[in-house]
Short mmCIF file of C-alpha atoms and ligand atoms in Angstrom, two decimals:
data_model
loop_
_atom_site.label_atom_id
_atom_site.label_comp_id
_atom_site.label_asym_id
_atom_site.label_seq_id
_atom_site.Cartn_x
_atom_site.Cartn_y
_atom_site.Cartn_z
CA UNK A 265 -0.12 0.12 -0.20
CA UNK A 266 1.48 3.27 -0.99
CA UNK A 267 1.34 6.20 1.24
CA UNK A 268 -1.47 8.01 -0.76
CA UNK A 269 -3.88 4.86 0.20
CA UNK A 270 -2.39 4.74 3.50
CA UNK A 271 -3.70 8.26 4.52
CA UNK A 272 -7.20 7.84 2.83
CA UNK A 273 -7.29 5.29 5.36
CA UNK A 274 -6.35 7.91 8.10
CA UNK A 275 -7.85 11.22 7.05
CA UNK A 276 -11.76 10.44 6.65
CA UNK A 277 -11.49 9.60 2.94
CA UNK A 278 -12.79 6.45 3.57
CA UNK A 279 -15.44 5.38 5.76
CA UNK A 280 -14.43 4.58 9.68
CA UNK A 281 -15.99 1.54 9.37
CA UNK A 282 -14.72 0.70 5.95
CA UNK A 283 -11.60 0.38 7.26
CA UNK A 284 -12.01 -1.34 10.17
CA UNK A 285 -13.49 -4.17 8.75
CA UNK A 286 -10.76 -4.45 5.91
CA UNK A 287 -8.38 -4.71 8.93
CA UNK A 288 -10.67 -7.31 10.87
CA UNK A 289 -10.71 -8.98 7.38
CA UNK A 290 -6.85 -9.28 7.38
CA UNK A 291 -6.70 -10.59 11.12
CA UNK A 292 -9.50 -13.32 11.09
CA UNK A 293 -7.28 -14.25 7.77
CA UNK A 294 -4.30 -14.32 9.92
CA UNK A 295 -5.03 -15.43 13.35
CA UNK A 296 -8.61 -16.71 13.00
CA UNK A 297 -10.49 -16.01 16.30
CA UNK A 298 -7.49 -15.92 18.04
CA UNK A 299 -6.77 -12.99 20.69
CA UNK A 300 -3.68 -13.08 22.87
CA UNK A 301 -1.99 -12.23 26.21
CA UNK A 302 1.34 -12.51 28.21
CA UNK A 303 1.08 -13.30 31.36
CA UNK A 304 3.69 -10.92 32.85
CA UNK A 305 5.74 -9.04 35.44
CA UNK A 306 6.81 -5.58 34.97
CA UNK A 307 10.42 -4.63 36.62
CA UNK A 308 11.08 -1.46 35.74
CA UNK A 309 14.89 -1.98 36.75
CA UNK A 310 15.58 1.57 36.50
CA UNK A 311 13.58 4.87 36.32
CA UNK A 312 16.90 7.03 35.95
CA UNK A 313 16.82 8.61 32.27
CA UNK A 314 19.02 10.98 30.45
CA UNK A 315 15.99 11.96 28.18
CA UNK A 316 13.85 14.77 28.99
CA UNK A 317 10.06 13.49 26.96
CA UNK A 318 7.59 15.74 27.79
CA UNK A 319 5.03 13.40 28.16
CA UNK A 320 6.54 10.99 30.58
CA UNK A 321 5.87 10.99 34.35
CA UNK A 322 8.28 7.79 34.81
CA UNK A 323 11.53 9.42 34.23
CA UNK A 324 13.59 10.26 37.52
CA UNK A 325 17.16 12.18 37.51
CA UNK A 326 19.58 10.50 40.23
CA UNK A 327 18.52 13.04 43.50
CA UNK A 328 14.68 13.50 42.32
CA UNK A 329 11.45 11.44 45.30
CA UNK A 330 11.25 7.79 43.68
CA UNK A 331 14.42 7.45 41.68
CA UNK A 332 15.86 4.09 42.01
CA UNK A 333 17.21 1.08 40.60
CA UNK A 334 15.76 -1.79 41.85
CA UNK A 335 18.51 -4.44 43.22
CA UNK A 336 18.88 -8.18 41.80
CA UNK A 337 17.34 -9.82 45.51
CA UNK A 338 14.02 -7.47 44.90
CA UNK A 339 13.96 -8.61 41.15
CA UNK A 340 14.00 -12.21 41.99
CA UNK A 341 12.16 -11.99 44.76
CA UNK A 342 9.47 -10.57 42.54
CA UNK A 343 10.29 -13.08 39.64
CA UNK A 344 9.76 -16.12 41.96
CA UNK A 345 6.25 -14.46 43.23
CA UNK A 346 5.59 -14.27 39.44
CA UNK A 347 6.33 -17.82 38.91
CA UNK A 348 4.15 -18.85 41.41
CA UNK A 349 1.24 -17.15 39.61
CA UNK A 350 1.65 -18.83 36.70
CA UNK A 351 3.70 -15.35 34.81
CA UNK A 352 5.57 -16.35 31.89
CA UNK A 353 7.25 -12.90 31.04
CA UNK A 354 9.68 -10.71 32.99
CA UNK A 355 9.25 -6.89 31.18
CA UNK A 356 12.34 -5.35 32.20
CA UNK A 357 12.20 -1.71 30.99
CA UNK A 358 14.24 0.97 32.02
CA UNK A 359 15.01 4.23 30.87
CA UNK A 360 18.11 5.35 28.58
CA UNK A 361 21.51 5.25 29.08
CA UNK A 362 20.91 6.05 33.35
CA UNK A 363 24.65 5.60 33.48
CA UNK A 364 25.88 8.83 32.54
CA UNK A 365 25.20 9.91 35.97
CA UNK A 366 27.67 9.39 38.09
CA UNK A 367 25.37 8.59 41.27
CA UNK A 368 24.33 5.41 38.92
CA UNK A 369 27.40 4.46 37.79
CA UNK A 370 28.84 4.59 41.31
CA UNK A 371 25.85 2.16 42.63
CA UNK A 372 26.62 -0.51 39.80
CA UNK A 373 30.48 -0.28 40.87
CA UNK A 374 29.82 -1.17 44.31
CA UNK A 375 27.91 -4.08 43.29
CA UNK A 376 31.19 -5.15 40.31
CA UNK A 377 29.31 -3.82 37.11
CA UNK A 378 30.90 -1.46 34.86
CA UNK A 379 27.82 -0.01 33.54
CA UNK A 380 24.06 -0.23 33.43
CA UNK A 381 23.82 -2.93 30.53
CA UNK A 382 26.24 -5.38 32.17
CA UNK A 383 23.90 -5.69 34.88
CA UNK A 384 21.08 -5.55 32.71
CA UNK A 385 22.63 -8.68 30.88
CA UNK A 386 23.50 -10.22 34.12
CA UNK A 387 19.69 -9.80 36.03
CA UNK A 388 18.19 -11.15 32.84
CA UNK A 389 20.40 -14.29 33.14
CA UNK A 390 19.70 -14.64 36.52
CA UNK A 391 15.78 -14.75 36.40
CA UNK A 392 16.18 -17.50 33.90
CA UNK A 393 18.27 -19.43 36.03
CA UNK A 394 16.42 -18.69 39.86
CA UNK A 395 12.78 -18.92 37.82
CA UNK A 396 12.85 -20.01 34.42
CA UNK A 397 10.86 -17.29 33.42
CA UNK A 398 11.46 -15.48 30.04
CA UNK A 399 12.86 -12.14 29.94
CA UNK A 400 11.92 -9.44 27.55
CA UNK A 401 14.00 -6.45 27.56
CA UNK A 402 13.51 -2.52 26.88
CA UNK A 403 16.17 -0.88 27.69
CA UNK A 404 15.78 1.70 24.49
CA UNK A 405 19.17 2.63 22.70
CA UNK A 406 21.79 0.28 23.28
CA UNK A 407 25.24 -1.12 21.55
CA UNK A 408 25.34 -4.08 19.26
CA UNK A 409 28.04 -5.51 22.05
CA UNK A 410 24.94 -5.93 24.36
CA UNK A 411 22.55 -6.38 22.40
CA UNK A 412 24.64 -9.31 21.58
CA UNK A 413 24.88 -10.32 25.18
CA UNK A 414 20.95 -9.75 25.29
CA UNK A 415 20.10 -12.02 22.66
CA UNK A 416 20.95 -15.36 24.41
CA UNK A 417 19.11 -14.45 28.11
CA UNK A 418 15.52 -13.03 26.42
CA UNK A 419 13.14 -14.41 24.49
CA UNK A 420 12.17 -11.01 22.46
CA UNK A 421 13.47 -7.36 23.07
CA UNK A 422 11.15 -4.77 22.65
CA UNK A 423 11.67 -0.51 21.86
CA UNK A 424 8.71 2.15 20.59
CA UNK A 425 9.72 3.64 17.45
CA UNK A 426 7.10 5.84 18.54
CA UNK A 427 7.76 8.39 15.30
CA UNK A 428 10.02 8.71 12.05
CA UNK A 429 9.02 12.83 12.61
CA UNK A 430 12.62 14.26 13.31
CA UNK A 431 10.07 17.58 13.55
CA UNK A 432 9.25 16.65 16.84
CA UNK A 433 12.76 16.66 18.26
CA UNK A 434 12.56 20.28 17.30
CA UNK A 435 12.47 23.38 19.76
CA UNK A 436 8.94 23.34 21.55
CA UNK A 437 8.49 19.90 20.64
CA UNK A 438 7.67 16.97 22.91
CA UNK A 439 11.79 15.29 22.20
CA UNK A 440 13.39 18.63 22.26
CA UNK A 441 15.29 17.42 25.15
CA UNK A 442 15.49 13.68 23.90
CA UNK A 443 18.31 12.47 22.25
CA UNK A 444 17.81 8.34 21.94
CA UNK A 445 14.67 9.81 20.44
CA UNK A 446 16.20 11.01 17.30
CA UNK A 447 14.06 9.41 15.03
CA UNK A 448 17.07 7.29 12.96
CA UNK A 449 18.60 6.03 15.77
CA UNK A 450 15.86 4.20 16.94
CA UNK A 451 15.04 2.81 13.06
CA UNK A 452 18.65 2.29 13.02
CA UNK A 453 18.71 0.13 16.40
CA UNK A 454 15.62 -1.98 15.31
CA UNK A 455 17.10 -2.87 12.23
CA UNK A 456 20.75 -3.95 14.45
CA UNK A 457 17.97 -6.39 16.61
CA UNK A 458 16.79 -7.40 12.91
CA UNK A 459 20.14 -8.41 11.39
CA UNK A 460 20.82 -10.53 14.82
CA UNK A 461 17.04 -11.64 14.24
CA UNK A 462 16.13 -10.86 17.88
CA UNK A 463 12.41 -11.07 18.33
CA UNK A 464 11.01 -7.92 18.22
CA UNK A 465 8.41 -5.89 19.54
CA UNK A 466 7.68 -2.12 18.47
CA UNK A 467 4.83 0.63 17.69
CA UNK A 468 4.00 3.45 17.66
CA UNK A 469 2.79 6.73 20.17
CA UNK A 470 0.18 8.50 19.17
CA UNK A 471 -0.93 11.85 19.99
CA UNK A 472 2.83 13.91 20.70
CA UNK A 473 2.08 15.69 17.92
CA UNK A 474 2.66 14.37 14.85
CA UNK A 475 0.89 14.96 11.58
CA UNK A 476 -1.29 12.00 9.63
CA UNK A 477 1.51 12.08 7.24
CA UNK A 478 4.01 11.71 9.93
CA UNK A 479 1.64 8.82 11.40
CA UNK A 480 1.85 6.94 7.99
CA UNK A 481 5.77 7.17 7.21
CA UNK A 482 6.03 5.46 10.91
CA UNK A 483 3.58 2.53 10.51
CA UNK A 484 6.17 2.55 6.91
CA UNK A 485 8.98 2.73 8.42
CA UNK A 486 8.00 -0.54 10.94
CA UNK A 487 6.90 -2.39 7.89
CA UNK A 488 9.57 -1.88 5.92
CA UNK A 489 12.18 -3.03 8.68
CA UNK A 490 9.95 -6.12 8.85
CA UNK A 491 9.91 -6.86 5.38
CA UNK A 492 13.50 -6.99 5.23
CA UNK A 493 14.66 -8.70 8.62
CA UNK A 494 11.47 -10.58 9.51
CA UNK A 495 12.00 -9.84 13.20
CA UNK A 496 8.79 -7.67 14.33
CA UNK A 497 6.75 -9.94 15.80
CA UNK A 498 4.12 -7.56 16.98
CA UNK A 499 3.26 -3.78 17.08
CA UNK A 500 2.00 -1.47 19.73
CA UNK A 501 -0.52 1.10 18.61
CA UNK A 502 -0.49 3.62 21.62
CA UNK A 503 -2.38 6.39 22.68
CA UNK A 504 -0.64 8.83 24.51
CA UNK A 505 -2.66 9.98 27.38
CA UNK A 506 -2.59 13.21 29.52
CA UNK A 507 -1.83 12.94 33.24
CA UNK A 508 -3.05 15.17 35.83
CA UNK A 509 -0.92 18.40 36.46
CA UNK A 510 1.19 17.18 33.81
CA UNK A 511 3.32 19.58 31.35
CA UNK A 512 2.92 18.30 28.08
CA UNK A 513 4.08 20.65 25.67
CA UNK A 514 2.86 20.01 22.36
CA UNK A 515 1.21 16.51 23.39
CA UNK A 516 -2.41 16.25 23.21
CA UNK A 517 -4.80 13.05 23.28
CA UNK A 518 -5.91 11.68 20.02
CA UNK A 519 -10.27 10.86 19.30
CA UNK A 520 -10.91 7.63 19.36
CA UNK A 521 -11.69 7.20 16.09
CA UNK A 522 -8.08 8.71 14.95
CA UNK A 523 -6.78 5.82 17.10
CA UNK A 524 -9.22 2.89 15.85
CA UNK A 525 -8.06 4.27 12.53
CA UNK A 526 -4.76 3.94 13.13
CA UNK A 527 -5.35 0.68 14.46
CA UNK A 528 -6.81 -0.78 11.56
CA UNK A 529 -4.38 1.05 9.26
CA UNK A 530 -1.56 -1.01 10.88
CA UNK A 531 -3.14 -4.32 10.62
CA UNK A 532 -3.58 -3.81 7.31
CA UNK A 533 -0.09 -2.24 6.12
CA UNK A 534 1.09 -5.06 8.11
CA UNK A 535 -1.32 -7.03 6.11
CA UNK A 536 -2.22 -9.18 9.56
CA UNK A 537 1.94 -10.73 9.51
CA UNK A 538 2.54 -9.09 12.74
CA UNK A 539 0.30 -9.29 15.81
CA UNK A 540 -0.95 -5.51 16.58
CA UNK A 541 -1.76 -4.49 20.12
CA UNK A 542 -3.16 -1.25 21.77
CA UNK A 543 -2.76 -1.45 25.69
CA UNK A 544 -6.26 -2.41 27.30
CA UNK A 545 -5.63 -0.56 30.53
CA UNK A 546 -5.48 2.46 28.80
CA UNK A 547 -8.76 2.02 26.57
CA UNK A 548 -10.73 -0.07 28.77
CA UNK A 549 -14.14 1.73 27.32
CA UNK A 550 -13.10 1.25 23.86
CA UNK A 551 -12.14 -2.84 23.93
CA UNK A 552 -14.83 -3.81 21.89
CA UNK A 553 -14.11 -1.51 18.80
CA UNK A 554 -10.36 -2.37 18.65
CA UNK A 555 -10.86 -5.86 18.37
CA UNK A 556 -13.33 -4.67 15.55
CA UNK A 557 -10.21 -2.81 14.33
CA UNK A 558 -8.19 -5.79 14.10
CA UNK A 559 -6.04 -6.13 16.96
CA UNK A 560 -5.27 -9.77 17.83
CA UNK A 561 -3.35 -9.30 21.27
CA UNK A 562 -3.78 -7.24 24.46
CA UNK A 563 -0.03 -7.59 25.26
CA UNK A 564 1.28 -8.11 28.95
CA UNK A 565 -1.15 -8.54 31.59
CA UNK A 566 0.37 -8.68 34.85
CA UNK A 567 -1.35 -10.18 38.32
CA UNK A 568 1.07 -9.12 40.57
CA UNK A 569 2.51 -5.65 38.95
CA UNK A 570 1.13 -2.33 37.76
CA UNK A 571 2.21 -0.77 34.78
CA UNK A 572 4.50 1.49 36.05
CA UNK A 573 4.50 3.87 33.05
CA UNK A 574 0.72 4.39 33.46
CA UNK A 575 0.29 3.89 37.01
CA UNK A 576 -3.40 5.07 37.11
CA UNK A 577 -4.07 3.16 34.43
CA UNK A 578 -4.72 -0.12 36.13
CA UNK A 579 -4.80 -3.61 33.64
CA UNK A 580 -8.31 -5.09 33.42
CA UNK A 581 -8.71 -8.45 34.74
CA UNK A 582 -8.56 -11.63 32.73
CA UNK A 583 -12.15 -12.45 33.35
CA UNK A 584 -13.03 -8.91 31.57
CA UNK A 585 -10.18 -9.74 28.71
CA UNK A 586 -12.07 -13.17 28.34
CA UNK A 587 -15.56 -11.95 28.28
CA UNK A 588 -14.79 -8.67 26.37
CA UNK A 589 -13.26 -11.02 23.73
CA UNK A 590 -15.62 -13.68 23.69
CA UNK A 591 -18.60 -11.04 23.26
CA UNK A 592 -16.33 -10.15 19.85
CA UNK A 593 -16.96 -14.06 18.87
CA UNK A 594 -13.22 -14.24 19.59
CA UNK A 595 -11.19 -16.61 22.09
CA UNK A 596 -8.79 -15.56 24.47
CA UNK A 597 -5.44 -17.55 24.52
CA UNK A 598 -2.08 -16.90 26.43
CA UNK A 599 0.91 -16.45 24.88
CA UNK A 600 4.88 -16.67 25.49
CA UNK A 601 6.78 -13.27 25.56
CA UNK A 602 7.99 -15.06 21.97
CA UNK A 603 5.76 -15.47 19.46
CA UNK A 604 5.15 -18.95 17.69
CA UNK A 605 5.63 -17.21 14.63
CA UNK A 606 9.47 -16.02 16.00
CA UNK A 607 10.74 -19.39 17.98
CA UNK A 608 12.28 -21.29 15.33
CA UNK A 609 15.34 -20.70 12.81
CA UNK A 610 17.63 -18.18 14.19
CA UNK A 611 15.97 -16.31 16.71
CA UNK A 612 16.68 -17.91 20.04
CA UNK A 613 19.73 -19.10 21.58
CA UNK A 614 20.73 -20.58 24.68
CA UNK A 615 19.52 -20.72 27.59
CA UNK A 616 16.82 -18.79 26.72
CA UNK A 617 15.97 -21.35 23.98
CA UNK A 618 15.51 -24.07 26.64
CA UNK A 619 13.58 -22.05 28.83
CA UNK A 620 10.72 -21.37 26.12
CA UNK A 621 10.94 -25.03 25.09
CA UNK A 622 10.25 -25.72 28.98
CA UNK A 623 7.21 -23.17 29.05
CA UNK A 624 5.83 -24.31 26.17
CA UNK A 625 5.83 -28.03 27.23
CA UNK A 626 4.28 -26.94 30.67
CA UNK A 627 1.71 -25.16 28.90
CA UNK A 628 0.62 -28.10 26.62
CA UNK A 629 0.26 -29.75 29.84
CA UNK A 630 -2.03 -27.55 31.31
CA UNK A 631 -4.17 -27.62 28.45
CA UNK A 632 -4.18 -31.55 28.14
CA UNK A 633 -4.86 -31.54 31.81
S1 SF4 B 82 12.88 8.15 26.83
FE1 SF4 B 82 11.67 6.71 27.78
S2 SF4 B 82 11.90 6.85 30.33
FE2 SF4 B 82 12.82 8.89 29.08
S3 SF4 B 82 11.78 10.74 29.25
FE3 SF4 B 82 11.98 9.17 27.32
S4 SF4 B 82 9.99 8.00 27.78
FE4 SF4 B 82 10.52 8.54 29.51
#
């Protein structure tokens, strides 16, 4: 689909119902009536970040109230509790380049780590060893050396592309003070993950001041990366949500119709080959319509931890997800943090490969039992 055709689906030239039905047909064609989720816990390993995106309430600087790095014992304690609750995924998420700050480097050196990414690699390997759960790391842009080290200890990795708009890094825009949000750097990082065949989750962020054309360009970039490397397993269409008392600069919430149109366009552009997900905790009142717009996944849902990026928006219970999905004539199914489509070939390496196989067998036994 070319840019002009894609734009028609966002600018109102095509009726919303037609845009949604087209996407729903692609979804039915590739994943039938199945809608998946991953049972996870969220470990915000550090909220210290060198960037300042205007819409972010997660980010802290050393010395700020609530700034912290989570120590190993606390991560493993949470992971053990998650394993007992039947979780399979540990989402390890952290701010960008926290170790540019001397306080962070001191904390790491006191524990024998040269930098933050050495700590992340260590934590992921300990999670697998201790609990058999599967790390999924989102550490922002990291170097290729650490990407190579993280692959064997991650079932999949992620980073939102968010946008391809360099304009949004300009004066007065949301990414003016966020060097790690330069779109070409993010694109190249996702490309490096592709060259290494790392199963990857990415997505777009709506409502940060982007135009319709820029939304199309971001989805085109993701499609092109997947066409080249085949490593994109899911695309998140995330709507920015304003938080109380927030100075969010040029950001502003998108309407429900805009969210539905962009979600449906993502499904259609990716022809159902990549799962499309919209966070249900940010859209609890729209879940029925999102299913009709072709989504095939509800993302990570945790019985133990909150969404630390959007702590004011609790995840719906699994009973609610199952009910809404069933009302749309579909079936809710649990998945691992790596989709079945991305477990073969060169996608997984030891030790995470064996951990994935063990959890697959366990889930099969539970289904039979
Ligand atoms: S890079 Fe991520 S954590 Fe850092 S300020 Fe931006 S959104 Fe927040």
